[in-house]
C-alpha cells in the first residue's frame, strides 16, 4: 500500500523536526564546551598548568611505559570480573535458598557481605597484600597478581552478591510457582527461570560495579604491583612532571567507556521493554 | 481421580481452609465459586502442593500426595496449574515456555517437545506466535499460551485459578473457548472463576466456598436455580448481572 499524502507530509515534518533538534543539540554543545575551553585556556595560570599536566613531549615519553603497565590493569580486572561474578552468584544463592541444611553457610554469607561491604577497598587490599603472605600458609597465593585479584574479588564480590540477591528477590513469586508447578526442581527453577530474569534486571548496576572495579585496580599499586598508576608515578617523581599521571588517567577513562556505554544501552533497553515501546 | 479430605491450612494465626472435602471424578469439570478471600486460590495451591496442608489429606488416584515422603516435583508434573497472571516466563519465547517443562522435568526429547508444542499452538490459534516473546502478546494470547504450557506436560488434572480475571472483557472469550475444547477432550479440570455464566455452562458440578469451608456442592442447574444454602443464594444474587 502506498502511504497517503497526509502520511508523507507528517513523516516529512517529523524528519525536519528531528533534524532541527539534532542541530540545536550539536550547536549548543559546541558553544558551551568552547566557552569552557576558552575560559580555561585564557586563564592566567594556563601556561604553567599546561606545561605540568598537558605536556605533549612528556606524554609521548611516558606513553610506552604506562601503556604496557596498563595491560596489567586489564588482566587484573578481567580475571577479577569473572571471579567476582562467581563469588557474587554463590553468595547470593546461598542467601536466598530456604534450605535449613545451609544455615551455617548462610551465616557466613551474611557476615561476609556485611564485613566486606563495610571495609574500604584500600584496606582490604593492604590487609590481603601484606597480611596473607605474612601468615606463611601453604597453598595461599604468594604472587602479587593473585593477592591483588583476591583482594578485589573479596571486596567487590560482596557488592555484587547483594545486587544479584536483590535481583532474585525482585522476581514475581508466581514465576517461582509456575516453574515448580511444571515439576521443575528448586534448582532448575532458579537456573532456567529466576536467575536469567534476575541477571538481566540487575545488569546495569552490575556493570556499574565493574566500571568502579576497573578504576580500583589502581589501588593495587599500594602493594607494589607496577600497574599503570604506579608506572606513571615512577616517571613523574623521577622527572618532576605530572603529565604521565594524566596519561594514566586517560587509559582508565578509555577502558571504562565501553562498559559505561553498554550500561546506558542496557538501561535504555530495559526501560523500553518495561514500557512496552 | 482427586479426593481432598478435611483439608486445613493456616497462615500464621489465620485459618484459611477450615476442613475442605472435595471429590473430583475422571473427566469432570468442577468450578469453585465464592467471595474473594474465601480460600479458592489457597485450596488450588494446596492441591498441587505449592502450599503444604496442615491437616487432612489429598489423594490423586491411589496415592496420598500430602504424605511428606511423596516426591512433590513428581506430583506437580501430573497436576497442571494456571494462575491469574505472571504465568509466562518473559525471558523465553512462547515455544521455549511450552517446551521447558516437558524437556527438563519430563525428559522428553527436544524435537518431540517442539513438535508437540506446535500442534498445541495450532489448536489454540497461535501457530504463528511460536517465536514471539510473552510481552509481545495480548493478555488473552498469554493466557492461552499458559494453558498450552500446562497441557504440554500431559497432566492428569488441570487447576485453573481465575485465569480470565485480569483480562479485558473482550479477551475473555478466546480463553474460555480453549477451556471448552479441553473439556471436550476429556480433561479433568478444577477451576476457580468469577465468570458465573461460564461456570454454569461448563461445569459438571459447582462448589460454593465461604470462609474456608465448602458451603454447598451441586450440579450447576440446581446451584443457580435452587440453592439450598441462603449464603449461596445471597452470593449468586450479588454476582448475577
Ligand atoms: N501466602 C499467604 N500468606 C498469608 N495469607 C495468605 C496467603 N495466601 C492467602 N492468604 C490469605 O488467605 C485468605 C484466602 O485467600 P485466597 O485463597 O487467595 O482466596 P480467594 O482465592 O478465594 O480469593 C485471604 O485472607 C488471604 O489474605
Ligand atoms: Mg484467588
Coordinates of C-alpha atoms and ligand atoms in Angstrom, one line a residue:
Chain A
X1 CA 0.0 0.0 0.0
X2 CA 1.4 3.4 -0.8
X3 CA 1.4 5.9 2.0
X4 CA -1.2 8.7 1.8
X5 CA -0.2 12.3 1.1
X6 CA -1.0 13.1 4.7
X7 CA 1.3 10.4 6.0
X8 CA 4.1 11.5 3.8
X9 CA 3.5 15.1 5.0
X10 CA 3.7 14.0 8.6
X11 CA 6.9 12.0 8.0
X12 CA 8.5 15.0 6.3
X13 CA 7.6 17.2 9.3
X14 CA 8.9 14.7 11.8
X15 CA 12.1 14.3 9.9
X16 CA 12.6 18.1 9.7
X17 CA 11.9 18.4 13.4
X18 CA 14.4 15.7 14.4
X19 CA 17.0 17.4 12.2
X20 CA 16.4 20.7 13.9
X21 CA 16.7 19.1 17.3
X22 CA 19.9 17.4 16.4
X23 CA 21.3 20.7 15.1
X24 CA 20.3 22.6 18.2
X25 CA 21.9 19.9 20.4
X26 CA 25.2 19.9 18.5
X27 CA 25.4 23.6 18.3
X28 CA 24.7 24.2 22.0
X29 CA 27.3 21.5 22.9
X30 CA 30.0 23.1 20.8
X31 CA 29.2 26.6 22.2
X32 CA 29.2 25.5 25.8
X33 CA 32.4 23.4 25.6
X34 CA 34.0 26.1 23.5
X35 CA 33.4 28.7 26.1
X36 CA 34.6 26.5 28.9
X37 CA 37.8 25.7 26.9
X38 CA 38.4 29.4 26.2
X39 CA 38.0 30.4 29.8
X40 CA 40.4 27.7 30.9
X41 CA 43.0 28.4 28.2
X42 CA 42.9 32.1 28.7
X43 CA 43.2 32.0 32.4
X44 CA 46.5 33.5 33.7
X45 CA 47.9 30.2 35.1
X46 CA 47.2 28.2 32.0
X47 CA 50.7 28.1 30.6
X48 CA 52.1 26.7 33.8
X49 CA 49.3 24.1 34.1
X50 CA 49.7 23.1 30.5
X51 CA 53.5 22.6 31.0
X52 CA 53.0 20.5 34.1
X53 CA 49.9 18.4 33.2
X54 CA 49.4 18.5 29.4
X55 CA 52.9 18.5 28.0
X56 CA 53.0 16.8 24.7
X57 CA 56.6 15.6 24.8
X58 CA 56.2 14.3 28.4
X59 CA 53.1 12.5 27.4
X60 CA 54.7 10.8 24.4
X61 CA 57.7 9.8 26.5
X62 CA 55.5 8.3 29.2
X63 CA 53.2 6.6 26.8
X64 CA 55.0 3.3 26.2
X65 CA 55.7 2.5 29.9
X66 CA 52.2 3.5 31.0
X67 CA 50.6 1.6 28.2
X68 CA 52.4 -1.6 28.9
X69 CA 51.7 -1.2 32.6
X70 CA 48.0 -0.8 31.8
X71 CA 48.0 -4.2 30.2
X72 CA 48.4 -5.4 33.8
X73 CA 45.3 -3.5 34.9
X74 CA 43.4 -5.1 32.1
X75 CA 44.5 -8.6 33.1
X76 CA 43.7 -7.8 36.7
X77 CA 40.1 -6.6 36.1
X78 CA 39.3 -9.3 33.5
X79 CA 40.3 -12.1 35.9
X80 CA 38.7 -10.3 38.9
X81 CA 35.4 -9.8 37.0
X82 CA 35.0 -13.5 36.3
X83 CA 35.8 -14.4 39.9
X84 CA 33.6 -11.7 41.3
X85 CA 30.6 -13.0 39.3
X86 CA 31.2 -16.5 40.6
X87 CA 31.6 -15.4 44.2
X88 CA 28.6 -12.9 44.0
X89 CA 26.4 -15.6 42.4
X90 CA 27.3 -18.2 45.0
X91 CA 26.8 -15.9 48.0
X92 CA 23.5 -14.5 46.6
X93 CA 22.2 -18.0 46.0
X94 CA 23.2 -19.3 49.4
X95 CA 21.4 -16.4 51.0
X96 CA 18.1 -16.9 49.2
X97 CA 17.9 -20.7 49.3
X98 CA 15.4 -21.7 52.0
X99 CA 17.2 -24.9 52.9
X100 CA 17.9 -25.3 56.7
X101 CA 20.9 -27.5 55.9
X102 CA 22.7 -24.4 54.6
X103 CA 22.2 -22.4 57.8
X104 CA 25.9 -22.3 58.6
X105 CA 26.8 -21.2 55.1
X106 CA 24.1 -18.6 55.3
X107 CA 25.6 -17.1 58.4
X108 CA 29.0 -17.0 56.7
X109 CA 27.5 -15.4 53.6
X110 CA 25.8 -12.7 55.7
X111 CA 28.9 -12.0 57.7
X112 CA 31.0 -11.9 54.5
X113 CA 28.6 -9.4 52.8
X114 CA 28.4 -7.2 55.9
X115 CA 32.1 -7.1 56.6
X116 CA 33.5 -6.7 53.1
X117 CA 30.9 -4.1 52.0
X118 CA 31.8 -2.1 55.1
X119 CA 35.5 -2.2 54.8
X120 CA 37.2 0.3 52.4
X121 CA 38.6 -1.5 49.4
X122 CA 42.0 0.1 50.0
X123 CA 42.1 -1.5 53.5
X124 CA 41.2 -4.9 52.1
X125 CA 44.0 -4.6 49.5
X126 CA 46.5 -3.7 52.2
X127 CA 45.4 -6.4 54.6
X128 CA 45.4 -9.1 51.9
X129 CA 48.5 -7.9 50.1
X130 CA 50.7 -7.7 53.3
X131 CA 48.7 -9.9 55.7
X132 CA 48.2 -13.1 53.8
X133 CA 51.9 -13.6 52.8
X134 CA 52.8 -12.9 56.5
X135 CA 50.6 -15.8 57.6
X136 CA 53.0 -18.1 55.7
X137 CA 50.2 -20.5 55.0
X138 CA 50.8 -23.2 52.4
X139 CA 48.5 -23.1 49.4
X140 CA 47.9 -19.4 49.7
X141 CA 48.9 -17.4 46.6
X142 CA 52.1 -15.5 47.0
X143 CA 52.2 -13.7 43.7
X144 CA 51.2 -10.1 44.0
X145 CA 48.9 -10.5 41.0
X146 CA 46.8 -13.2 42.7
X147 CA 46.8 -11.4 46.0
X148 CA 45.5 -8.3 44.2
X149 CA 42.9 -10.3 42.4
X150 CA 41.8 -11.9 45.7
X151 CA 41.5 -8.6 47.5
X152 CA 39.4 -7.0 44.7
X153 CA 37.3 -10.2 44.5
X154 CA 36.6 -10.2 48.2
X155 CA 35.6 -6.5 48.2
X156 CA 33.5 -6.4 45.0
X157 CA 32.1 -9.9 45.4
X158 CA 30.2 -8.6 48.5
X159 CA 28.6 -5.8 46.5
X160 CA 27.8 -8.0 43.5
X161 CA 26.3 -10.6 45.8
X162 CA 23.9 -8.0 47.2
X163 CA 23.0 -6.7 43.7
X164 CA 22.3 -10.2 42.4
X165 CA 20.3 -11.1 45.6
X166 CA 18.1 -8.0 45.1
X167 CA 17.5 -9.1 41.5
X168 CA 16.5 -12.6 42.6
X169 CA 14.1 -11.3 45.2
X170 CA 12.6 -8.9 42.7
X171 CA 11.3 -11.7 40.5
X172 CA 7.5 -12.2 40.9
X173 CA 6.6 -15.1 43.2
X174 CA 4.3 -16.5 40.6
X175 CA 7.4 -17.1 38.4
X176 CA 8.7 -19.4 41.1
X177 CA 5.3 -21.1 41.5
X178 CA 4.9 -21.5 37.7
X179 CA 8.3 -23.2 37.5
X180 CA 7.7 -25.5 40.4
X181 CA 4.2 -26.2 39.1
X182 CA 5.7 -27.6 35.9
X183 CA 7.6 -30.1 38.1
X184 CA 10.9 -28.3 37.8
X185 CA 13.1 -28.7 40.9
X186 CA 14.1 -25.7 43.0
X187 CA 17.5 -25.7 41.3
X188 CA 16.0 -26.0 37.8
X189 CA 13.6 -23.2 38.5
X190 CA 16.4 -21.0 39.8
X191 CA 18.7 -21.8 36.9
X192 CA 16.2 -21.6 34.0
X193 CA 13.6 -19.2 35.2
X194 CA 14.6 -16.9 38.0
X195 CA 18.4 -16.3 37.5
X196 CA 18.1 -15.4 33.8
X197 CA 15.5 -12.8 34.6
X198 CA 17.3 -11.5 37.7
X199 CA 20.6 -11.1 36.0
X200 CA 19.0 -9.2 33.1
X201 CA 17.3 -6.9 35.5
X202 CA 20.4 -6.1 37.5
X203 CA 22.8 -5.9 34.5
X204 CA 23.1 -2.1 34.7
X205 CA 24.0 -1.8 38.4
X206 CA 26.3 -4.8 37.9
X207 CA 28.2 -3.2 35.0
X208 CA 28.4 -0.1 37.1
X209 CA 30.2 -2.0 39.8
X210 CA 32.6 -3.3 37.1
X211 CA 33.3 0.2 35.9
X212 CA 34.2 1.1 39.5
X213 CA 36.3 -2.1 39.8
X214 CA 38.4 -1.2 36.7
X215 CA 39.4 2.1 38.3
X216 CA 40.2 0.4 41.6
X217 CA 42.8 -1.8 40.1
X218 CA 44.9 1.3 40.6
X219 CA 44.7 0.6 44.4
X220 CA 46.9 -2.4 43.8
X221 CA 49.8 -0.1 43.3
X222 CA 49.9 0.2 47.1
X223 CA 51.1 -3.4 47.5
X224 CA 53.7 -3.0 44.8
X225 CA 52.1 -4.1 41.6
X226 CA 53.5 -2.0 38.8
X227 CA 50.3 -1.2 37.1
X228 CA 49.5 2.0 35.1
X229 CA 49.2 4.4 38.0
X230 CA 52.4 3.1 39.6
X231 CA 54.3 3.2 36.3
X232 CA 53.1 6.8 35.8
X233 CA 54.1 7.8 39.3
X234 CA 57.6 6.4 38.9
X235 CA 58.2 8.6 35.8
X236 CA 56.5 11.6 37.3
X237 CA 58.6 11.5 40.5
X238 CA 61.8 10.9 38.6
X239 CA 61.3 13.7 36.1
X240 CA 59.2 16.0 38.3
X241 CA 56.4 16.2 35.8
X242 CA 52.7 15.4 36.2
X243 CA 51.7 14.6 32.6
X244 CA 52.3 10.9 33.0
X245 CA 49.6 10.8 35.6
X246 CA 47.2 12.4 33.1
X247 CA 48.2 9.8 30.6
X248 CA 47.4 7.1 33.1
X249 CA 44.0 8.8 33.8
X250 CA 43.2 8.7 30.1
X251 CA 43.9 5.0 29.9
X252 CA 41.4 4.4 32.8
X253 CA 38.8 6.6 31.3
X254 CA 39.1 5.0 27.9
X255 CA 38.9 1.5 29.4
X256 CA 35.7 2.3 31.3
X257 CA 33.9 4.0 28.4
X258 CA 32.8 0.8 26.6
X259 CA 31.3 -0.6 29.8
X260 CA 29.6 2.7 30.6
X261 CA 28.0 3.0 27.1
X262 CA 27.0 -0.7 27.3
X263 CA 25.4 0.1 30.7
X264 CA 23.5 3.0 29.2
X265 CA 22.3 0.8 26.3
X266 CA 21.0 -1.9 28.7
X267 CA 19.3 0.7 30.9
X268 CA 17.5 2.2 28.0
X269 CA 16.6 -1.1 26.6
X270 CA 15.1 -2.4 29.8
X271 CA 13.2 0.8 30.2
X272 CA 11.8 0.4 26.7
X273 CA 10.9 -3.1 27.3
X274 CA 9.1 -2.5 30.6
X275 CA 7.1 0.4 29.0
X276 CA 6.3 -1.8 26.0
X277 CA 7.8 0.5 23.5
Chain B
X1 CA -9.3 -39.1 40.4
X2 CA -8.8 -36.5 43.1
X3 CA -10.1 -36.5 46.7
X4 CA -9.5 -33.9 49.4
X5 CA -10.5 -34.9 52.9
X6 CA -10.9 -32.3 55.7
X7 CA -8.0 -30.2 54.4
X8 CA -6.9 -27.5 56.8
X9 CA -4.5 -24.7 56.1
X10 CA -3.4 -21.7 58.2
X11 CA -1.2 -18.8 57.5
X12 CA 0.1 -17.8 60.9
X13 CA -3.0 -17.4 63.1
X14 CA -5.3 -17.0 60.2
X15 CA -7.0 -20.3 59.3
X16 CA -7.8 -20.0 55.6
X17 CA -9.1 -23.6 54.9
X18 CA -11.1 -25.0 57.8
X19 CA -11.7 -28.6 56.7
X20 CA -12.4 -28.8 53.0
X21 CA -13.6 -32.0 51.4
X22 CA -13.9 -32.4 47.7
X23 CA -14.1 -35.2 45.2
X24 CA -13.4 -34.9 41.5
X25 CA -14.1 -37.8 39.1
X26 CA -12.2 -38.6 36.0
X27 CA -13.1 -36.2 33.1
X28 CA -15.2 -34.0 35.4
X29 CA -15.1 -30.2 35.4
X30 CA -15.6 -28.6 38.8
X31 CA -15.9 -24.9 39.3
X32 CA -15.0 -23.2 42.6
X33 CA -17.0 -20.1 43.2
X34 CA -17.1 -17.9 46.3
X35 CA -16.3 -14.4 47.6
X36 CA -12.8 -13.1 47.3
X37 CA -10.7 -14.3 50.2
X38 CA -12.9 -17.5 50.7
X39 CA -9.8 -19.7 50.1
X40 CA -10.2 -20.8 46.5
X41 CA -6.6 -20.0 45.5
X42 CA -5.2 -21.5 48.6
X43 CA -7.1 -24.7 48.0
X44 CA -5.9 -25.0 44.4
X45 CA -2.3 -24.3 45.6
X46 CA -2.7 -27.0 48.2
X47 CA -3.9 -29.5 45.7
X48 CA -0.7 -29.3 43.7
X49 CA 1.5 -29.0 46.7
X50 CA 2.6 -25.4 46.2
X51 CA 1.4 -25.0 49.7
X52 CA 1.7 -27.6 52.4
X53 CA -1.6 -28.6 54.1
X54 CA -1.7 -28.6 57.9
X55 CA -4.3 -31.3 58.4
X56 CA -6.4 -33.6 56.3
X57 CA -5.2 -35.3 53.2
X58 CA -5.3 -35.2 49.4
X59 CA -5.4 -38.2 47.1
X60 CA -4.5 -38.4 43.5
X61 CA -5.9 -41.7 42.3
X62 CA -4.3 -44.3 44.6
X63 CA -1.6 -42.0 46.0
X64 CA -1.8 -39.8 49.1
X65 CA 0.1 -36.8 47.8
X66 CA 0.0 -34.9 51.1
X67 CA 2.3 -37.6 52.6
X68 CA 5.5 -35.7 53.3
X69 CA 7.5 -38.6 51.9
X70 CA 6.0 -38.1 48.4
X71 CA 8.1 -36.6 45.7
X72 CA 6.4 -33.2 45.3
X73 CA 8.1 -32.5 41.9
X74 CA 6.8 -35.8 40.5
X75 CA 3.2 -35.0 41.7
X76 CA 3.3 -31.5 40.2
X77 CA 4.2 -33.0 36.8
X78 CA 0.8 -34.7 37.0
X79 CA -1.2 -31.7 38.0
X80 CA -1.1 -28.5 35.8
X81 CA -1.9 -25.1 37.2
X82 CA -2.5 -21.8 35.5
X83 CA -2.7 -18.6 37.6
X84 CA -4.4 -15.3 37.1
X85 CA -1.2 -13.5 35.8
X86 CA 2.5 -13.7 35.5
X87 CA 2.3 -17.3 34.3
X88 CA 4.7 -17.0 31.3
X89 CA 8.5 -16.7 31.6
X90 CA 9.2 -13.3 30.0
X91 CA 12.8 -14.2 29.0
X92 CA 11.7 -17.2 27.0
X93 CA 9.9 -17.4 23.7
X94 CA 6.4 -18.9 23.5
X95 CA 7.9 -22.1 22.2
X96 CA 10.6 -22.3 24.9
X97 CA 7.9 -21.5 27.6
X98 CA 6.0 -24.5 26.4
X99 CA 8.8 -27.0 25.9
X100 CA 10.8 -26.2 29.1
X101 CA 8.7 -28.4 31.4
X102 CA 8.5 -31.4 29.1
X103 CA 12.2 -31.3 28.3
X104 CA 13.6 -30.5 31.8
X105 CA 11.0 -32.1 34.1
X106 CA 9.8 -35.0 31.9
X107 CA 12.9 -35.7 29.9
X108 CA 11.1 -35.6 26.6
X109 CA 13.5 -35.3 23.6
X110 CA 13.7 -31.7 22.3
X111 CA 12.4 -32.3 18.8
X112 CA 9.4 -34.3 20.2
X113 CA 8.6 -31.5 22.6
X114 CA 8.8 -28.9 19.9
X115 CA 6.6 -30.8 17.5
X116 CA 4.0 -31.4 20.2
X117 CA 4.1 -27.7 21.2
X118 CA 3.5 -26.7 17.5
X119 CA 0.5 -29.0 17.4
X120 CA -1.0 -27.5 20.5
X121 CA -0.3 -23.9 19.5
X122 CA -2.0 -24.6 16.2
X123 CA -5.1 -25.8 18.1
X124 CA -5.4 -22.6 20.1
X125 CA -4.8 -20.5 17.0
X126 CA -1.4 -19.2 18.0
X127 CA 0.7 -21.2 15.5
X128 CA 2.4 -18.0 14.2
X129 CA 3.4 -16.8 17.7
X130 CA 5.8 -19.7 18.5
X131 CA 8.8 -17.4 18.2
X132 CA 7.2 -14.4 19.9
X133 CA 8.1 -13.3 23.4
X134 CA 5.3 -13.0 26.0
X135 CA 5.5 -9.2 26.2
X136 CA 4.5 -9.0 22.6
X137 CA 1.3 -10.9 23.2
X138 CA -2.1 -9.7 24.3
X139 CA -3.3 -10.8 27.7
X140 CA -5.7 -13.3 26.2
X141 CA -3.0 -14.8 24.0
X142 CA -0.7 -15.0 27.0
X143 CA -3.3 -17.0 29.0
X144 CA -3.9 -19.3 26.0
X145 CA -0.1 -20.0 25.9
X146 CA -0.2 -20.6 29.6
X147 CA -2.9 -23.2 29.1
X148 CA -0.9 -24.8 26.3
X149 CA 2.1 -24.9 28.5
X150 CA 0.2 -26.7 31.2
X151 CA -1.3 -29.1 28.8
X152 CA 2.0 -29.9 27.2
X153 CA 3.0 -31.6 30.4
X154 CA 0.1 -34.0 29.7
X155 CA -1.2 -33.6 33.3
X156 CA -3.9 -35.9 34.7
X157 CA -5.6 -32.9 36.3
X158 CA -5.7 -29.2 35.4
X159 CA -6.2 -26.5 38.0
X160 CA -7.2 -23.0 36.8
X161 CA -7.2 -20.0 39.2
X162 CA -9.3 -17.2 37.9
X163 CA -7.3 -17.2 34.7
X164 CA -9.6 -14.7 33.0
X165 CA -9.9 -12.2 35.9
X166 CA -7.1 -10.0 34.8
X167 CA -8.3 -9.8 31.2
X168 CA -10.1 -7.2 29.3
X169 CA -13.7 -8.4 28.8
X170 CA -13.1 -8.5 25.0
X171 CA -10.3 -11.1 25.5
X172 CA -12.1 -13.4 28.0
X173 CA -14.0 -15.3 25.3
X174 CA -10.9 -16.6 23.5
X175 CA -9.5 -18.1 26.7
X176 CA -12.9 -19.7 27.7
X177 CA -13.0 -21.3 24.2
X178 CA -9.8 -23.1 24.9
X179 CA -11.2 -24.4 28.2
X180 CA -14.3 -25.7 26.3
X181 CA -12.1 -27.5 24.0
X182 CA -10.1 -29.1 26.8
X183 CA -13.4 -30.3 28.3
X184 CA -14.4 -31.9 25.0
X185 CA -11.0 -33.7 25.1
X186 CA -12.0 -35.2 28.5
X187 CA -9.6 -33.2 30.6
X188 CA -10.3 -33.2 34.3
X189 CA -10.5 -29.6 35.5
X190 CA -10.9 -27.8 38.8
X191 CA -11.3 -24.1 38.2
X192 CA -11.8 -21.0 40.4
X193 CA -13.8 -18.4 38.5
X194 CA -15.9 -15.3 38.7
X195 CA -17.5 -16.0 35.3
X196 CA -20.8 -17.2 36.5
X197 CA -22.4 -17.7 33.1
X198 CA -19.4 -19.8 32.0
X199 CA -19.3 -21.8 35.2
X200 CA -23.0 -22.7 34.7
X201 CA -22.3 -23.7 31.1
X202 CA -19.1 -25.7 31.6
X203 CA -19.2 -27.4 34.9
X204 CA -20.5 -30.8 35.9
X205 CA -20.5 -29.6 39.5
X206 CA -20.2 -26.3 41.3
X207 CA -18.5 -25.9 44.6
X208 CA -19.5 -22.8 46.6
X209 CA -16.9 -21.8 49.2
X210 CA -17.4 -19.5 52.0
X211 CA -14.9 -18.7 54.9
X212 CA -12.7 -21.6 54.2
X213 CA -15.5 -24.2 54.1
X214 CA -17.5 -25.8 51.3
X215 CA -20.9 -24.3 51.8
X216 CA -22.7 -26.1 49.0
X217 CA -21.9 -28.5 46.2
X218 CA -24.3 -29.4 43.4
X219 CA -24.9 -29.6 39.6
X220 CA -25.0 -26.1 38.1
X221 CA -28.7 -26.0 37.4
X222 CA -29.6 -26.8 41.0
X223 CA -27.0 -24.3 42.4
X224 CA -28.1 -21.5 40.1
X225 CA -31.8 -22.0 40.2
X226 CA -32.5 -23.6 43.6
X227 CA -29.5 -23.1 46.0
X228 CA -30.1 -24.8 49.3
X229 CA -27.9 -22.5 51.4
X230 CA -29.0 -19.0 52.0
X231 CA -25.4 -17.9 51.7
X232 CA -25.2 -19.4 48.2
X233 CA -28.4 -17.6 47.2
X234 CA -27.1 -14.3 48.6
X235 CA -23.7 -14.7 46.8
X236 CA -25.4 -15.5 43.5
X237 CA -27.8 -12.7 43.8
X238 CA -24.9 -10.3 44.1
X239 CA -22.9 -11.8 41.2
X240 CA -25.5 -12.3 38.6
X241 CA -25.8 -9.4 36.1
Ligands
LIG1 N1 0.8 -16.7 51.4 C1 -0.1 -16.2 52.2 N2 0.2 -15.7 53.4 C2 -0.7 -15.2 54.3 N3 -2.1 -15.1 54.0 C3 -2.5 -15.6 52.8 C4 -1.5 -16.2 51.9 N4 -2.2 -16.6 50.8 C5 -3.5 -16.3 51.0 N5 -3.7 -15.7 52.2 C6 -4.9 -15.3 52.9 O1 -5.8 -16.4 52.7 C7 -7.2 -15.9 52.5 C8 -7.7 -16.6 51.3 O2 -7.1 -16.2 50.2 P1 -7.3 -16.9 48.8 O3 -7.1 -18.3 48.9 O4 -6.4 -16.1 47.8 O5 -8.8 -16.6 48.5 P2 -9.6 -16.5 47.1 O6 -8.7 -17.1 46.0 O7 -10.8 -17.2 47.3 O8 -9.8 -15.0 46.8 C9 -7.1 -14.4 52.3 O9 -7.5 -13.8 53.6 C10 -5.6 -14.2 52.1 O10 -5.2 -12.9 52.6
LIG2 MG1 -7.8 -16.2 44.4

